[in-house]
C-alpha cells in the first residue's frame, strides 16, 4: 500500500518519503458489467494520480489471480483527482459471470491496494 519517492536534502543526503496509495471503495459497488460490455466507475481513495499506476481485475484481493477477460484502465475523457479516479472496465464475451472481482492497483511491480466490487452479468 505504499510507494517510495526519494527526497534530496540540501546536504546531498537522500531520504525515502512514503506516500500511501489506497482504495477506499469503488463508487457504485458492486459495479455490474454485461459480458462483452463496458462499465464506468470511480475509484475513491488517496494518491490516485501517482504516475505509473497499473490497474487490473483479479479474482482475489492479493491480485494473484488476474482475470485476463477484463481490462481496467483510467477514463482519460474525464478529469481525475488525488481522491477520485474515473475508470473503465472492458469485459470480453468469454468472462465468467456472477463472480466478484477485485480492482487491483500496482506500482513498479508491487501491489499497492485492492477493492472488491466488479461483477460480470
PDB file of N, CA and C in Angstrom, residues 24-69:
ATOM      1  N   UNK A  24     -10.320   3.361  -1.077  1.00  0.00           N
ATOM      2  CA  UNK A  24     -11.316   3.285  -0.009  1.00  0.00           C
ATOM      3  C   UNK A  24     -12.482   2.417  -0.465  1.00  0.00           C
ATOM      4  N   UNK A  25     -12.960   2.679  -1.698  1.00  0.00           N
ATOM      5  CA  UNK A  25     -14.053   1.881  -2.252  1.00  0.00           C
ATOM      6  C   UNK A  25     -14.231   2.203  -3.732  1.00  0.00           C
ATOM      7  N   UNK A  26     -15.014   1.368  -4.410  1.00  0.00           N
ATOM      8  CA  UNK A  26     -15.406   1.627  -5.790  1.00  0.00           C
ATOM      9  C   UNK A  26     -16.786   2.259  -5.742  1.00  0.00           C
ATOM     10  N   UNK A  27     -16.920   3.453  -6.296  1.00  0.00           N
ATOM     11  CA  UNK A  27     -18.222   4.113  -6.272  1.00  0.00           C
ATOM     12  C   UNK A  27     -19.203   3.320  -7.134  1.00  0.00           C
ATOM     13  N   UNK A  28     -20.373   3.058  -6.573  1.00  0.00           N
ATOM     14  CA  UNK A  28     -21.381   2.276  -7.269  1.00  0.00           C
ATOM     15  C   UNK A  28     -21.209   0.782  -7.081  1.00  0.00           C
ATOM     16  N   UNK A  29     -20.340   0.387  -6.171  1.00  0.00           N
ATOM     17  CA  UNK A  29     -20.067  -1.032  -5.937  1.00  0.00           C
ATOM     18  C   UNK A  29     -21.313  -1.730  -5.404  1.00  0.00           C
ATOM     19  N   UNK A  30     -21.645  -2.898  -5.933  1.00  0.00           N
ATOM     20  CA  UNK A  30     -20.889  -3.603  -6.968  1.00  0.00           C
ATOM     21  C   UNK A  30     -21.141  -2.994  -8.349  1.00  0.00           C
ATOM     22  N   UNK A  31     -20.070  -2.897  -9.130  1.00  0.00           N
ATOM     23  CA  UNK A  31     -20.149  -2.401 -10.494  1.00  0.00           C
ATOM     24  C   UNK A  31     -20.487  -3.597 -11.377  1.00  0.00           C
ATOM     25  N   UNK A  32     -21.684  -3.587 -11.959  1.00  0.00           N
ATOM     26  CA  UNK A  32     -22.139  -4.710 -12.787  1.00  0.00           C
ATOM     27  C   UNK A  32     -21.902  -4.381 -14.256  1.00  0.00           C
ATOM     28  N   UNK A  33     -21.227  -5.313 -14.943  1.00  0.00           N
ATOM     29  CA  UNK A  33     -20.881  -5.110 -16.346  1.00  0.00           C
ATOM     30  C   UNK A  33     -21.356  -6.324 -17.147  1.00  0.00           C
ATOM     31  N   UNK A  34     -22.027  -6.065 -18.243  1.00  0.00           N
ATOM     32  CA  UNK A  34     -22.536  -7.124 -19.106  1.00  0.00           C
ATOM     33  C   UNK A  34     -21.382  -7.737 -19.896  1.00  0.00           C
ATOM     34  N   UNK A  35     -21.434  -9.061 -20.114  1.00  0.00           N
ATOM     35  CA  UNK A  35     -20.427  -9.725 -20.952  1.00  0.00           C
ATOM     36  C   UNK A  35     -20.325  -9.002 -22.284  1.00  0.00           C
ATOM     37  N   UNK A  36     -19.100  -8.731 -22.714  1.00  0.00           N
ATOM     38  CA  UNK A  36     -18.887  -8.027 -23.969  1.00  0.00           C
ATOM     39  C   UNK A  36     -19.135  -6.530 -23.870  1.00  0.00           C
ATOM     40  N   UNK A  37     -19.376  -6.049 -22.662  1.00  0.00           N
ATOM     41  CA  UNK A  37     -19.707  -4.638 -22.471  1.00  0.00           C
ATOM     42  C   UNK A  37     -18.617  -3.837 -21.788  1.00  0.00           C
ATOM     43  N   UNK A  38     -18.965  -2.597 -21.506  1.00  0.00           N
ATOM     44  CA  UNK A  38     -18.057  -1.654 -20.867  1.00  0.00           C
ATOM     45  C   UNK A  38     -18.746  -1.087 -19.639  1.00  0.00           C
ATOM     46  N   UNK A  39     -18.003  -0.979 -18.539  1.00  0.00           N
ATOM     47  CA  UNK A  39     -18.537  -0.395 -17.311  1.00  0.00           C
ATOM     48  C   UNK A  39     -17.715   0.808 -16.896  1.00  0.00           C
ATOM     49  N   UNK A  40     -18.395   1.793 -16.348  1.00  0.00           N
ATOM     50  CA  UNK A  40     -17.737   3.017 -15.880  1.00  0.00           C
ATOM     51  C   UNK A  40     -17.935   3.131 -14.378  1.00  0.00           C
ATOM     52  N   UNK A  41     -16.872   3.477 -13.669  1.00  0.00           N
ATOM     53  CA  UNK A  41     -16.955   3.633 -12.219  1.00  0.00           C
ATOM     54  C   UNK A  41     -15.820   4.531 -11.763  1.00  0.00           C
ATOM     55  N   UNK A  42     -15.882   4.975 -10.530  1.00  0.00           N
ATOM     56  CA  UNK A  42     -14.811   5.785  -9.947  1.00  0.00           C
ATOM     57  C   UNK A  42     -14.171   5.024  -8.803  1.00  0.00           C
ATOM     58  N   UNK A  43     -12.852   5.114  -8.706  1.00  0.00           N
ATOM     59  CA  UNK A  43     -12.140   4.630  -7.527  1.00  0.00           C
ATOM     60  C   UNK A  43     -12.042   5.816  -6.578  1.00  0.00           C
ATOM     61  N   UNK A  44     -12.429   5.613  -5.332  1.00  0.00           N
ATOM     62  CA  UNK A  44     -12.312   6.634  -4.302  1.00  0.00           C
ATOM     63  C   UNK A  44     -11.187   6.195  -3.376  1.00  0.00           C
ATOM     64  N   UNK A  45     -10.217   7.074  -3.135  1.00  0.00           N
ATOM     65  CA  UNK A  45      -9.084   6.696  -2.295  1.00  0.00           C
ATOM     66  C   UNK A  45      -8.109   7.841  -2.112  1.00  0.00           C
ATOM     67  N   UNK A  46      -6.824   7.518  -2.005  1.00  0.00           N
ATOM     68  CA  UNK A  46      -5.773   8.508  -1.780  1.00  0.00           C
ATOM     69  C   UNK A  46      -4.602   8.284  -2.728  1.00  0.00           C
ATOM     70  N   UNK A  47      -3.980   9.375  -3.156  1.00  0.00           N
ATOM     71  CA  UNK A  47      -2.791   9.374  -4.026  1.00  0.00           C
ATOM     72  C   UNK A  47      -3.041   8.648  -5.348  1.00  0.00           C
ATOM     73  N   UNK A  48      -4.244   8.802  -5.896  1.00  0.00           N
ATOM     74  CA  UNK A  48      -4.624   8.071  -7.100  1.00  0.00           C
ATOM     75  C   UNK A  48      -4.029   8.636  -8.387  1.00  0.00           C
ATOM     76  N   UNK A  49      -3.449   9.825  -8.332  1.00  0.00           N
ATOM     77  CA  UNK A  49      -2.829  10.405  -9.525  1.00  0.00           C
ATOM     78  C   UNK A  49      -1.330  10.146  -9.591  1.00  0.00           C
ATOM     79  N   UNK A  50      -0.839   9.243  -8.762  1.00  0.00           N
ATOM     80  CA  UNK A  50       0.573   8.868  -8.788  1.00  0.00           C
ATOM     81  C   UNK A  50       0.912   8.297 -10.171  1.00  0.00           C
ATOM     82  N   UNK A  51       2.030   8.711 -10.722  1.00  0.00           N
ATOM     83  CA  UNK A  51       2.439   8.257 -12.056  1.00  0.00           C
ATOM     84  C   UNK A  51       2.738   6.761 -12.067  1.00  0.00           C
ATOM     85  N   UNK A  52       2.549   6.160 -13.231  1.00  0.00           N
ATOM     86  CA  UNK A  52       2.909   4.759 -13.497  1.00  0.00           C
ATOM     87  C   UNK A  52       2.070   3.729 -12.759  1.00  0.00           C
ATOM     88  N   UNK A  53       0.859   4.079 -12.365  1.00  0.00           N
ATOM     89  CA  UNK A  53      -0.013   3.084 -11.739  1.00  0.00           C
ATOM     90  C   UNK A  53      -0.562   2.150 -12.809  1.00  0.00           C
ATOM     91  N   UNK A  54      -0.687   0.868 -12.448  1.00  0.00           N
ATOM     92  CA  UNK A  54      -1.305  -0.128 -13.314  1.00  0.00           C
ATOM     93  C   UNK A  54      -2.550  -0.626 -12.602  1.00  0.00           C
ATOM     94  N   UNK A  55      -3.587  -0.937 -13.381  1.00  0.00           N
ATOM     95  CA  UNK A  55      -4.842  -1.419 -12.815  1.00  0.00           C
ATOM     96  C   UNK A  55      -5.228  -2.716 -13.509  1.00  0.00           C
ATOM     97  N   UNK A  56      -5.804  -3.645 -12.758  1.00  0.00           N
ATOM     98  CA  UNK A  56      -6.337  -4.856 -13.371  1.00  0.00           C
ATOM     99  C   UNK A  56      -7.377  -5.483 -12.456  1.00  0.00           C
ATOM    100  N   UNK A  57      -8.136  -6.419 -13.010  1.00  0.00           N
ATOM    101  CA  UNK A  57      -9.144  -7.149 -12.245  1.00  0.00           C
ATOM    102  C   UNK A  57      -8.551  -8.482 -11.813  1.00  0.00           C
ATOM    103  N   UNK A  58      -8.883  -8.894 -10.594  1.00  0.00           N
ATOM    104  CA  UNK A  58      -8.379 -10.153 -10.048  1.00  0.00           C
ATOM    105  C   UNK A  58      -9.501 -10.861  -9.298  1.00  0.00           C
ATOM    106  N   UNK A  59      -9.418 -12.184  -9.261  1.00  0.00           N
ATOM    107  CA  UNK A  59     -10.399 -12.960  -8.508  1.00  0.00           C
ATOM    108  C   UNK A  59     -10.099 -12.965  -7.012  1.00  0.00           C
ATOM    109  N   UNK A  60      -8.939 -12.433  -6.605  1.00  0.00           N
ATOM    110  CA  UNK A  60      -8.593 -12.400  -5.181  1.00  0.00           C
ATOM    111  C   UNK A  60      -8.007 -11.043  -4.801  1.00  0.00           C
ATOM    112  N   UNK A  61      -8.081 -10.726  -3.527  1.00  0.00           N
ATOM    113  CA  UNK A  61      -7.612  -9.441  -3.016  1.00  0.00           C
ATOM    114  C   UNK A  61      -6.106  -9.259  -3.178  1.00  0.00           C
ATOM    115  N   UNK A  62      -5.361 -10.354  -3.131  1.00  0.00           N
ATOM    116  CA  UNK A  62      -3.903 -10.284  -3.240  1.00  0.00           C
ATOM    117  C   UNK A  62      -3.440  -9.988  -4.666  1.00  0.00           C
ATOM    118  N   UNK A  63      -4.360 -10.067  -5.624  1.00  0.00           N
ATOM    119  CA  UNK A  63      -4.003  -9.797  -7.010  1.00  0.00           C
ATOM    120  C   UNK A  63      -3.287 -10.940  -7.695  1.00  0.00           C
ATOM    121  N   UNK A  64      -3.297 -12.115  -7.071  1.00  0.00           N
ATOM    122  CA  UNK A  64      -2.562 -13.271  -7.590  1.00  0.00           C
ATOM    123  C   UNK A  64      -3.326 -14.046  -8.662  1.00  0.00           C
ATOM    124  N   UNK A  65      -4.629 -13.742  -8.833  1.00  0.00           N
ATOM    125  CA  UNK A  65      -5.441 -14.449  -9.820  1.00  0.00           C
ATOM    126  C   UNK A  65      -6.062 -13.454 -10.802  1.00  0.00           C
ATOM    127  N   UNK A  66      -5.241 -12.829 -11.647  1.00  0.00           N
ATOM    128  CA  UNK A  66      -5.769 -11.836 -12.592  1.00  0.00           C
ATOM    129  C   UNK A  66      -6.812 -12.437 -13.527  1.00  0.00           C
ATOM    130  N   UNK A  67      -7.801 -11.641 -13.876  1.00  0.00           N
ATOM    131  CA  UNK A  67      -8.812 -12.043 -14.846  1.00  0.00           C
ATOM    132  C   UNK A  67      -8.449 -11.383 -16.172  1.00  0.00           C
ATOM    133  N   UNK A  68      -7.917 -12.174 -17.103  1.00  0.00           N
ATOM    134  CA  UNK A  68      -7.480 -11.610 -18.377  1.00  0.00           C
ATOM    135  C   UNK A  68      -8.636 -11.318 -19.329  1.00  0.00           C
ATOM    136  N   UNK A  69      -9.863 -11.537 -18.869  1.00  0.00           N
ATOM    137  CA  UNK A  69     -11.047 -11.235 -19.676  1.00  0.00           C
ATOM    138  C   UNK A  69     -11.614  -9.846 -19.378  1.00  0.00           C
TER     139      UNK A  69
END
